[in-house]
Amino acid sequence: MSTRRKLVAGNWKMNGSLVANEALVAGLVAGLGEVACDVMVCPPFPYLAQLRSLLAATPIGLGAQTLSEHPVGAFTGEVEAGMLRELGCRYVLVGHSERRSLFGETDAAVAAKFVAAQGAGLVPVLCVGETLAEREAGLTEQVVSRQLQAVLDLAGFAAFTSALVAYEPVWAIGTGRTASPQQAQAVHAHIRGLLAAGNEAVAAGVSILYGGSVKPQNALELFGQEDIDGGLIGGASLVADDFLAICRAAN
Ligand code: PGA
C-alpha cells in the first residue's frame, strides 16, 4: 500500500445556484465526520466567493474548473490564476476533456495553464485521457503520454511535487460506463512510470485520481488499486450522500 494521501474532488461543471450550493455544502459538512481523505470541490467561477465563505470553517478545499494561461490584461471573459488564489482556491483543474474537446484547448495551451497555475501558487490537477476511438485503436498509452509530455516539456518533472494528475477516459465521463479497476490501474501505472523515468521520488509521491462515472457502487474497488489515489467526481458530486459515500470509499 502506498502512503499517498487519498483525495476526492468534486467537479460541479456548469451546475449550481446560490441556494443549491448552500444545501449541498450543508449536506457534505453534516457527513464529513466519517471521511478520512482530503476533499475538495470545484464550483463554477461565479460561486467561488460563496463557496470560499461556506467552506471557511470546514476542511473541504476549494478549486476552480479551469483558468487562463494569460496574465492579467485584455482577455475578455477569462479568469487568471491570481484571481483564483485571491478567491480562496487551492486547486484548479487543467485540461479537462470537456475543455479540450468543446473549447479547443490544445496540449500546448493546457501546459501553459499548468505553469500559470503553479506560478500563482495553485495546485493544478492535470486531466488526461483517451477517447473511445483512441482506446479501440490501441492508442490509450500513446495519447496519455503525449498529453503528459506536453506539460513535462514546459514545466519539468519536479513540478509534479505540487500537482496532481487525473486520468479520465473520455468514454467514461458522464456515460455511466466506468473503466474497470484493472483498466484504470494499468493507465495509472503507465502515468506513474512516465514520471518515474524522470524522477522516481516525484512519481512515488504524486497523487493520480481516477475520473469517469465514479459512483458509490464502484468507488471502493477503483480506490483499492495500487496507483489510484482517489477520484475526480462529476455527476455524483452534486448529490451529498453519493459524494460522501465515495469519499468514505477512499478512507
Ligand atoms: P462524471 O464526470 O463523474 O460525471 O463521469 C467526471 C468528470 O468529468 O470529471
PDB file of C-alpha atoms and ligand atoms in Angstrom:
ATOM      1  CA  MET A   1       0.000   0.000   0.000  1.00  0.00           C
ATOM      2  CA  SER A   2       1.223   3.466  -0.808  1.00  0.00           C
ATOM      3  CA  THR A   3       1.466   6.201   1.797  1.00  0.00           C
ATOM      4  CA  ARG A   4      -0.018   8.790  -0.552  1.00  0.00           C
ATOM      5  CA  ARG A   5      -2.995  10.567   0.990  1.00  0.00           C
ATOM      6  CA  LYS A   6      -6.201   9.983  -0.894  1.00  0.00           C
ATOM      7  CA  LEU A   7      -8.140  12.926  -2.333  1.00  0.00           C
ATOM      8  CA  VAL A   8     -11.675  13.042  -3.657  1.00  0.00           C
ATOM      9  CA  ALA A   9     -12.541  16.064  -5.792  1.00  0.00           C
ATOM     10  CA  GLY A  10     -15.964  17.203  -6.943  1.00  0.00           C
ATOM     11  CA  ASN A  11     -16.201  18.765 -10.395  1.00  0.00           C
ATOM     12  CA  TRP A  12     -19.551  20.521 -10.392  1.00  0.00           C
ATOM     13  CA  LYS A  13     -19.190  21.508 -14.066  1.00  0.00           C
ATOM     14  CA  MET A  14     -21.789  24.121 -15.090  1.00  0.00           C
ATOM     15  CA  ASN A  15     -24.224  23.304 -12.286  1.00  0.00           C
ATOM     16  CA  GLY A  16     -25.352  25.038  -9.122  1.00  0.00           C
ATOM     17  CA  SER A  17     -27.118  28.088  -7.758  1.00  0.00           C
ATOM     18  CA  LEU A  18     -26.702  30.123  -4.586  1.00  0.00           C
ATOM     19  CA  VAL A  19     -29.468  28.138  -2.907  1.00  0.00           C
ATOM     20  CA  ALA A  20     -28.460  24.713  -4.217  1.00  0.00           C
ATOM     21  CA  ASN A  21     -24.795  25.250  -3.308  1.00  0.00           C
ATOM     22  CA  GLU A  22     -25.661  26.115   0.266  1.00  0.00           C
ATOM     23  CA  ALA A  23     -27.780  22.985   0.633  1.00  0.00           C
ATOM     24  CA  LEU A  24     -25.114  20.785  -0.950  1.00  0.00           C
ATOM     25  CA  VAL A  25     -22.365  22.092   1.324  1.00  0.00           C
ATOM     26  CA  ALA A  26     -24.598  21.696   4.388  1.00  0.00           C
ATOM     27  CA  GLY A  27     -25.169  18.083   3.385  1.00  0.00           C
ATOM     28  CA  LEU A  28     -21.454  17.478   2.912  1.00  0.00           C
ATOM     29  CA  VAL A  29     -20.467  19.079   6.198  1.00  0.00           C
ATOM     30  CA  ALA A  30     -23.050  17.006   8.071  1.00  0.00           C
ATOM     31  CA  GLY A  31     -21.406  13.790   6.882  1.00  0.00           C
ATOM     32  CA  LEU A  32     -17.733  14.751   6.927  1.00  0.00           C
ATOM     33  CA  GLY A  33     -17.105  13.182  10.329  1.00  0.00           C
ATOM     34  CA  GLU A  34     -16.779   9.747   8.741  1.00  0.00           C
ATOM     35  CA  VAL A  35     -14.485  10.907   5.947  1.00  0.00           C
ATOM     36  CA  ALA A  36     -10.723  10.470   6.356  1.00  0.00           C
ATOM     37  CA  CYS A  37      -9.446  11.516   2.903  1.00  0.00           C
ATOM     38  CA  ASP A  38      -8.845  15.028   1.597  1.00  0.00           C
ATOM     39  CA  VAL A  39     -11.896  16.528  -0.088  1.00  0.00           C
ATOM     40  CA  MET A  40     -12.255  19.455  -2.459  1.00  0.00           C
ATOM     41  CA  VAL A  41     -14.930  20.887  -4.721  1.00  0.00           C
ATOM     42  CA  CYS A  42     -14.736  22.895  -7.952  1.00  0.00           C
ATOM     43  CA  PRO A  43     -17.823  25.104  -8.471  1.00  0.00           C
ATOM     44  CA  PRO A  44     -18.354  27.411 -11.462  1.00  0.00           C
ATOM     45  CA  PHE A  45     -16.415  30.717 -11.260  1.00  0.00           C
ATOM     46  CA  PRO A  46     -19.335  32.923 -10.109  1.00  0.00           C
ATOM     47  CA  TYR A  47     -19.774  30.813  -6.969  1.00  0.00           C
ATOM     48  CA  LEU A  48     -16.164  30.758  -5.809  1.00  0.00           C
ATOM     49  CA  ALA A  49     -16.702  33.630  -3.378  1.00  0.00           C
ATOM     50  CA  GLN A  50     -19.804  31.984  -1.951  1.00  0.00           C
ATOM     51  CA  LEU A  51     -18.005  28.660  -1.572  1.00  0.00           C
ATOM     52  CA  ARG A  52     -14.995  30.311  -0.012  1.00  0.00           C
ATOM     53  CA  SER A  53     -17.196  31.570   2.769  1.00  0.00           C
ATOM     54  CA  LEU A  54     -19.303  28.384   3.064  1.00  0.00           C
ATOM     55  CA  LEU A  55     -16.154  26.245   3.312  1.00  0.00           C
ATOM     56  CA  ALA A  56     -14.146  28.581   5.555  1.00  0.00           C
ATOM     57  CA  ALA A  57     -14.681  26.622   8.763  1.00  0.00           C
ATOM     58  CA  THR A  58     -14.509  23.203   7.085  1.00  0.00           C
ATOM     59  CA  PRO A  59     -11.625  21.002   5.902  1.00  0.00           C
ATOM     60  CA  ILE A  60     -13.056  20.977   2.348  1.00  0.00           C
ATOM     61  CA  GLY A  61     -10.702  22.599  -0.142  1.00  0.00           C
ATOM     62  CA  LEU A  62     -11.752  24.888  -2.975  1.00  0.00           C
ATOM     63  CA  GLY A  63     -10.784  24.560  -6.620  1.00  0.00           C
ATOM     64  CA  ALA A  64     -11.668  26.109  -9.964  1.00  0.00           C
ATOM     65  CA  GLN A  65     -12.523  24.229 -13.159  1.00  0.00           C
ATOM     66  CA  THR A  66     -10.100  25.993 -15.480  1.00  0.00           C
ATOM     67  CA  LEU A  67      -8.035  29.160 -15.748  1.00  0.00           C
ATOM     68  CA  SER A  68      -6.473  31.396 -18.334  1.00  0.00           C
ATOM     69  CA  GLU A  69      -2.899  30.787 -19.403  1.00  0.00           C
ATOM     70  CA  HIS A  70      -2.511  34.581 -19.697  1.00  0.00           C
ATOM     71  CA  PRO A  71      -1.554  37.115 -17.040  1.00  0.00           C
ATOM     72  CA  VAL A  72      -3.940  39.987 -16.198  1.00  0.00           C
ATOM     73  CA  GLY A  73      -4.839  42.125 -19.166  1.00  0.00           C
ATOM     74  CA  ALA A  74      -7.056  42.399 -22.215  1.00  0.00           C
ATOM     75  CA  PHE A  75      -8.530  38.881 -22.314  1.00  0.00           C
ATOM     76  CA  THR A  76     -12.289  39.400 -22.185  1.00  0.00           C
ATOM     77  CA  GLY A  77     -14.111  36.605 -20.419  1.00  0.00           C
ATOM     78  CA  GLU A  78     -11.001  34.960 -18.981  1.00  0.00           C
ATOM     79  CA  VAL A  79     -10.016  34.389 -15.354  1.00  0.00           C
ATOM     80  CA  GLU A  80      -6.365  34.297 -14.301  1.00  0.00           C
ATOM     81  CA  ALA A  81      -4.581  32.344 -11.618  1.00  0.00           C
ATOM     82  CA  GLY A  82      -4.011  35.186  -9.139  1.00  0.00           C
ATOM     83  CA  MET A  83      -7.739  35.935  -9.109  1.00  0.00           C
ATOM     84  CA  LEU A  84      -8.457  32.316  -8.225  1.00  0.00           C
ATOM     85  CA  ARG A  85      -5.920  32.466  -5.407  1.00  0.00           C
ATOM     86  CA  GLU A  86      -7.482  35.645  -4.103  1.00  0.00           C
ATOM     87  CA  LEU A  87     -10.876  33.932  -4.041  1.00  0.00           C
ATOM     88  CA  GLY A  88      -9.520  31.155  -1.861  1.00  0.00           C
ATOM     89  CA  CYS A  89      -8.762  28.462  -4.435  1.00  0.00           C
ATOM     90  CA  ARG A  90      -6.044  25.984  -3.624  1.00  0.00           C
ATOM     91  CA  TYR A  91      -6.602  23.770  -6.696  1.00  0.00           C
ATOM     92  CA  VAL A  92      -7.515  24.211 -10.349  1.00  0.00           C
ATOM     93  CA  LEU A  93      -8.444  21.608 -12.959  1.00  0.00           C
ATOM     94  CA  VAL A  94      -6.330  21.886 -16.084  1.00  0.00           C
ATOM     95  CA  GLY A  95      -7.113  20.237 -19.409  1.00  0.00           C
ATOM     96  CA  HIS A  96     -10.414  18.592 -18.505  1.00  0.00           C
ATOM     97  CA  SER A  97     -11.565  16.659 -21.569  1.00  0.00           C
ATOM     98  CA  GLU A  98     -14.578  18.954 -21.970  1.00  0.00           C
ATOM     99  CA  ARG A  99     -12.197  21.915 -22.177  1.00  0.00           C
ATOM    100  CA  ARG A 100     -10.067  20.068 -24.700  1.00  0.00           C
ATOM    101  CA  SER A 101     -12.907  18.810 -26.902  1.00  0.00           C
ATOM    102  CA  LEU A 102     -15.525  21.585 -26.611  1.00  0.00           C
ATOM    103  CA  PHE A 103     -13.286  24.629 -26.225  1.00  0.00           C
ATOM    104  CA  GLY A 104     -10.336  23.644 -28.341  1.00  0.00           C
ATOM    105  CA  GLU A 105      -7.684  23.550 -25.633  1.00  0.00           C
ATOM    106  CA  THR A 106      -4.530  22.114 -27.160  1.00  0.00           C
ATOM    107  CA  ASP A 107      -1.808  20.217 -25.301  1.00  0.00           C
ATOM    108  CA  ALA A 108       0.306  23.369 -25.503  1.00  0.00           C
ATOM    109  CA  ALA A 109      -2.436  25.568 -24.014  1.00  0.00           C
ATOM    110  CA  VAL A 110      -3.006  23.040 -21.241  1.00  0.00           C
ATOM    111  CA  ALA A 111       0.703  23.055 -20.437  1.00  0.00           C
ATOM    112  CA  ALA A 112       0.707  26.856 -20.314  1.00  0.00           C
ATOM    113  CA  LYS A 113      -2.284  26.818 -17.955  1.00  0.00           C
ATOM    114  CA  PHE A 114      -0.495  24.318 -15.716  1.00  0.00           C
ATOM    115  CA  VAL A 115       2.508  26.640 -15.469  1.00  0.00           C
ATOM    116  CA  ALA A 116       0.311  29.702 -14.899  1.00  0.00           C
ATOM    117  CA  ALA A 117      -1.489  27.898 -12.066  1.00  0.00           C
ATOM    118  CA  GLN A 118       1.722  26.946 -10.297  1.00  0.00           C
ATOM    119  CA  GLY A 119       3.082  30.433 -10.823  1.00  0.00           C
ATOM    120  CA  ALA A 120       0.281  31.754  -8.625  1.00  0.00           C
ATOM    121  CA  GLY A 121       0.651  29.028  -6.007  1.00  0.00           C
ATOM    122  CA  LEU A 122      -2.301  26.936  -7.159  1.00  0.00           C
ATOM    123  CA  VAL A 123      -2.106  23.137  -7.297  1.00  0.00           C
ATOM    124  CA  PRO A 124      -3.020  22.093 -10.844  1.00  0.00           C
ATOM    125  CA  VAL A 125      -4.949  18.874 -11.378  1.00  0.00           C
ATOM    126  CA  LEU A 126      -3.813  17.820 -14.855  1.00  0.00           C
ATOM    127  CA  CYS A 127      -6.560  15.837 -16.592  1.00  0.00           C
ATOM    128  CA  VAL A 128      -5.581  13.323 -19.261  1.00  0.00           C
ATOM    129  CA  GLY A 129      -7.470  10.592 -21.047  1.00  0.00           C
ATOM    130  CA  GLU A 130      -8.271   8.947 -24.352  1.00  0.00           C
ATOM    131  CA  THR A 131     -11.454   8.881 -26.410  1.00  0.00           C
ATOM    132  CA  LEU A 132     -13.274   5.648 -27.188  1.00  0.00           C
ATOM    133  CA  ALA A 133     -11.910   5.629 -30.744  1.00  0.00           C
ATOM    134  CA  GLU A 134      -8.384   6.062 -29.405  1.00  0.00           C
ATOM    135  CA  ARG A 135      -8.831   3.221 -26.910  1.00  0.00           C
ATOM    136  CA  GLU A 136     -10.253   0.933 -29.564  1.00  0.00           C
ATOM    137  CA  ALA A 137      -7.328   1.758 -31.832  1.00  0.00           C
ATOM    138  CA  GLY A 138      -4.939   0.732 -29.054  1.00  0.00           C
ATOM    139  CA  LEU A 139      -3.701   4.300 -28.608  1.00  0.00           C
ATOM    140  CA  THR A 140      -4.525   4.849 -24.923  1.00  0.00           C
ATOM    141  CA  GLU A 141      -0.947   4.916 -23.634  1.00  0.00           C
ATOM    142  CA  GLN A 142       0.228   6.967 -26.577  1.00  0.00           C
ATOM    143  CA  VAL A 143      -2.445   9.642 -26.056  1.00  0.00           C
ATOM    144  CA  VAL A 144      -1.927   9.886 -22.312  1.00  0.00           C
ATOM    145  CA  SER A 145       1.844  10.013 -22.802  1.00  0.00           C
ATOM    146  CA  ARG A 146       1.529  12.849 -25.318  1.00  0.00           C
ATOM    147  CA  GLN A 147      -0.755  14.861 -23.026  1.00  0.00           C
ATOM    148  CA  LEU A 148       1.580  14.403 -20.065  1.00  0.00           C
ATOM    149  CA  GLN A 149       4.734  15.021 -22.088  1.00  0.00           C
ATOM    150  CA  ALA A 150       3.496  18.435 -23.239  1.00  0.00           C
ATOM    151  CA  VAL A 151       3.363  19.505 -19.592  1.00  0.00           C
ATOM    152  CA  LEU A 152       6.677  17.860 -18.706  1.00  0.00           C
ATOM    153  CA  ASP A 153       8.365  19.668 -21.592  1.00  0.00           C
ATOM    154  CA  LEU A 154       7.235  23.039 -20.297  1.00  0.00           C
ATOM    155  CA  ALA A 155       7.165  22.518 -16.528  1.00  0.00           C
ATOM    156  CA  GLY A 156       9.650  19.683 -15.876  1.00  0.00           C
ATOM    157  CA  PHE A 157       9.347  16.640 -13.642  1.00  0.00           C
ATOM    158  CA  ALA A 158       9.843  18.458 -10.336  1.00  0.00           C
ATOM    159  CA  ALA A 159       6.676  20.478 -10.999  1.00  0.00           C
ATOM    160  CA  PHE A 160       4.727  17.328 -10.137  1.00  0.00           C
ATOM    161  CA  THR A 161       5.728  17.598  -6.475  1.00  0.00           C
ATOM    162  CA  SER A 162       2.949  20.206  -6.236  1.00  0.00           C
ATOM    163  CA  ALA A 163       0.446  18.948  -8.778  1.00  0.00           C
ATOM    164  CA  LEU A 164      -1.994  16.109  -9.221  1.00  0.00           C
ATOM    165  CA  VAL A 165      -2.916  14.066 -12.256  1.00  0.00           C
ATOM    166  CA  ALA A 166      -6.429  12.849 -13.049  1.00  0.00           C
ATOM    167  CA  TYR A 167      -6.868  10.003 -15.519  1.00  0.00           C
ATOM    168  CA  GLU A 168     -10.284  10.439 -17.094  1.00  0.00           C
ATOM    169  CA  PRO A 169     -11.060   8.200 -20.054  1.00  0.00           C
ATOM    170  CA  VAL A 170     -13.349  10.378 -22.174  1.00  0.00           C
ATOM    171  CA  TRP A 171     -15.656   7.427 -22.925  1.00  0.00           C
ATOM    172  CA  ALA A 172     -16.331   7.025 -19.196  1.00  0.00           C
ATOM    173  CA  ILE A 173     -17.208  10.647 -18.406  1.00  0.00           C
ATOM    174  CA  GLY A 174     -20.904  11.142 -17.737  1.00  0.00           C
ATOM    175  CA  THR A 175     -21.731   7.963 -19.626  1.00  0.00           C
ATOM    176  CA  GLY A 176     -22.327   5.577 -16.745  1.00  0.00           C
ATOM    177  CA  ARG A 177     -19.621   3.441 -18.291  1.00  0.00           C
ATOM    178  CA  THR A 178     -16.638   3.159 -15.927  1.00  0.00           C
ATOM    179  CA  ALA A 179     -13.191   1.862 -16.687  1.00  0.00           C
ATOM    180  CA  SER A 180     -12.744  -1.429 -14.886  1.00  0.00           C
ATOM    181  CA  PRO A 181     -10.415  -1.191 -11.889  1.00  0.00           C
ATOM    182  CA  GLN A 182      -7.854  -3.162 -13.912  1.00  0.00           C
ATOM    183  CA  GLN A 183      -8.128  -0.883 -16.963  1.00  0.00           C
ATOM    184  CA  ALA A 184      -7.770   2.204 -14.791  1.00  0.00           C
ATOM    185  CA  GLN A 185      -4.909   0.754 -12.756  1.00  0.00           C
ATOM    186  CA  ALA A 186      -2.991  -0.076 -15.931  1.00  0.00           C
ATOM    187  CA  VAL A 187      -3.142   3.517 -17.162  1.00  0.00           C
ATOM    188  CA  HIS A 188      -2.356   4.927 -13.710  1.00  0.00           C
ATOM    189  CA  ALA A 189       0.713   2.701 -13.526  1.00  0.00           C
ATOM    190  CA  HIS A 190       1.709   3.870 -17.006  1.00  0.00           C
ATOM    191  CA  ILE A 191       1.424   7.531 -15.947  1.00  0.00           C
ATOM    192  CA  ARG A 192       3.448   6.898 -12.800  1.00  0.00           C
ATOM    193  CA  GLY A 193       6.027   5.061 -14.896  1.00  0.00           C
ATOM    194  CA  LEU A 194       6.400   8.042 -17.238  1.00  0.00           C
ATOM    195  CA  LEU A 195       7.049  10.289 -14.255  1.00  0.00           C
ATOM    196  CA  ALA A 196       9.413   7.753 -12.684  1.00  0.00           C
ATOM    197  CA  ALA A 197      11.547   7.778 -15.817  1.00  0.00           C
ATOM    198  CA  GLY A 198      12.466  11.368 -14.974  1.00  0.00           C
ATOM    199  CA  ASN A 199      12.216  11.442 -11.198  1.00  0.00           C
ATOM    200  CA  GLU A 200      11.376   8.409  -9.079  1.00  0.00           C
ATOM    201  CA  ALA A 201      10.653  10.328  -5.890  1.00  0.00           C
ATOM    202  CA  VAL A 202       8.238  12.650  -7.674  1.00  0.00           C
ATOM    203  CA  ALA A 203       6.481   9.686  -9.296  1.00  0.00           C
ATOM    204  CA  ALA A 204       6.120   7.879  -5.963  1.00  0.00           C
ATOM    205  CA  GLY A 205       4.619  10.939  -4.301  1.00  0.00           C
ATOM    206  CA  VAL A 206       2.221  12.273  -6.917  1.00  0.00           C
ATOM    207  CA  SER A 207      -1.463  11.521  -6.428  1.00  0.00           C
ATOM    208  CA  ILE A 208      -3.213  10.195  -9.530  1.00  0.00           C
ATOM    209  CA  LEU A 209      -7.005  10.438  -9.383  1.00  0.00           C
ATOM    210  CA  TYR A 210      -9.431   8.423 -11.485  1.00  0.00           C
ATOM    211  CA  GLY A 211     -12.466  10.108 -13.022  1.00  0.00           C
ATOM    212  CA  GLY A 212     -15.321   8.884 -15.195  1.00  0.00           C
ATOM    213  CA  SER A 213     -18.662   7.712 -13.827  1.00  0.00           C
ATOM    214  CA  VAL A 214     -17.357   7.064 -10.318  1.00  0.00           C
ATOM    215  CA  LYS A 215     -20.317   6.113  -8.118  1.00  0.00           C
ATOM    216  CA  PRO A 216     -20.705   4.837  -4.546  1.00  0.00           C
ATOM    217  CA  GLN A 217     -21.100   1.332  -6.048  1.00  0.00           C
ATOM    218  CA  ASN A 218     -17.764   1.254  -7.897  1.00  0.00           C
ATOM    219  CA  ALA A 219     -15.576   3.618  -5.863  1.00  0.00           C
ATOM    220  CA  LEU A 220     -14.260   1.078  -3.371  1.00  0.00           C
ATOM    221  CA  GLU A 221     -12.820  -1.257  -5.960  1.00  0.00           C
ATOM    222  CA  LEU A 222     -11.314   1.589  -8.005  1.00  0.00           C
ATOM    223  CA  PHE A 223      -9.729   3.271  -4.986  1.00  0.00           C
ATOM    224  CA  GLY A 224      -8.355  -0.087  -3.852  1.00  0.00           C
ATOM    225  CA  GLN A 225      -5.933  -0.206  -6.804  1.00  0.00           C
ATOM    226  CA  GLU A 226      -2.269   0.422  -6.032  1.00  0.00           C
ATOM    227  CA  ASP A 227      -1.883   3.504  -8.234  1.00  0.00           C
ATOM    228  CA  ILE A 228      -5.343   5.051  -7.823  1.00  0.00           C
ATOM    229  CA  ASP A 229      -5.150   7.747  -5.165  1.00  0.00           C
ATOM    230  CA  GLY A 230      -8.725   8.993  -5.185  1.00  0.00           C
ATOM    231  CA  GLY A 231     -11.230  10.346  -7.648  1.00  0.00           C
ATOM    232  CA  LEU A 232     -12.441  13.279  -9.705  1.00  0.00           C
ATOM    233  CA  ILE A 233     -16.202  13.082  -9.494  1.00  0.00           C
ATOM    234  CA  GLY A 234     -18.674  14.824 -11.783  1.00  0.00           C
ATOM    235  CA  GLY A 235     -22.349  13.845 -11.614  1.00  0.00           C
ATOM    236  CA  ALA A 236     -22.158  12.097  -8.253  1.00  0.00           C
ATOM    237  CA  SER A 237     -20.518  15.140  -6.626  1.00  0.00           C
ATOM    238  CA  LEU A 238     -23.815  17.033  -6.934  1.00  0.00           C
ATOM    239  CA  VAL A 239     -25.587  14.674  -4.525  1.00  0.00           C
ATOM    240  CA  ALA A 240     -24.245  14.999  -0.978  1.00  0.00           C
ATOM    241  CA  ASP A 241     -24.932  11.409   0.086  1.00  0.00           C
ATOM    242  CA  ASP A 242     -23.330   9.957  -3.060  1.00  0.00           C
ATOM    243  CA  PHE A 243     -20.275  12.184  -2.826  1.00  0.00           C
ATOM    244  CA  LEU A 244     -19.845  11.353   0.870  1.00  0.00           C
ATOM    245  CA  ALA A 245     -20.146   7.634   0.153  1.00  0.00           C
ATOM    246  CA  ILE A 246     -17.421   7.979  -2.492  1.00  0.00           C
ATOM    247  CA  CYS A 247     -15.242   9.879  -0.016  1.00  0.00           C
ATOM    248  CA  ARG A 248     -15.707   7.118   2.571  1.00  0.00           C
ATOM    249  CA  ALA A 249     -14.638   4.581  -0.053  1.00  0.00           C
ATOM    250  CA  ALA A 250     -11.286   6.382  -0.152  1.00  0.00           C
ATOM    251  CA  ASN A 251     -10.797   6.071   3.632  1.00  0.00           C
TER     252      ASN A 251
HETATM  253  P1  PGA B   1     -18.591  12.032 -14.213  1.00  0.00           P
HETATM  254  O1  PGA B   1     -17.571  13.235 -14.591  1.00  0.00           O
HETATM  255  O2  PGA B   1     -18.229  11.577 -12.808  1.00  0.00           O
HETATM  256  O3  PGA B   1     -19.955  12.646 -14.273  1.00  0.00           O
HETATM  257  O4  PGA B   1     -18.375  10.952 -15.199  1.00  0.00           O
HETATM  258  C1  PGA B   1     -16.225  13.177 -14.234  1.00  0.00           C
HETATM  259  C2  PGA B   1     -15.512  14.405 -14.721  1.00  0.00           C
HETATM  260  O5  PGA B   1     -15.812  14.888 -15.823  1.00  0.00           O
HETATM  261  O6  PGA B   1     -14.618  14.949 -14.042  1.00  0.00           O
END
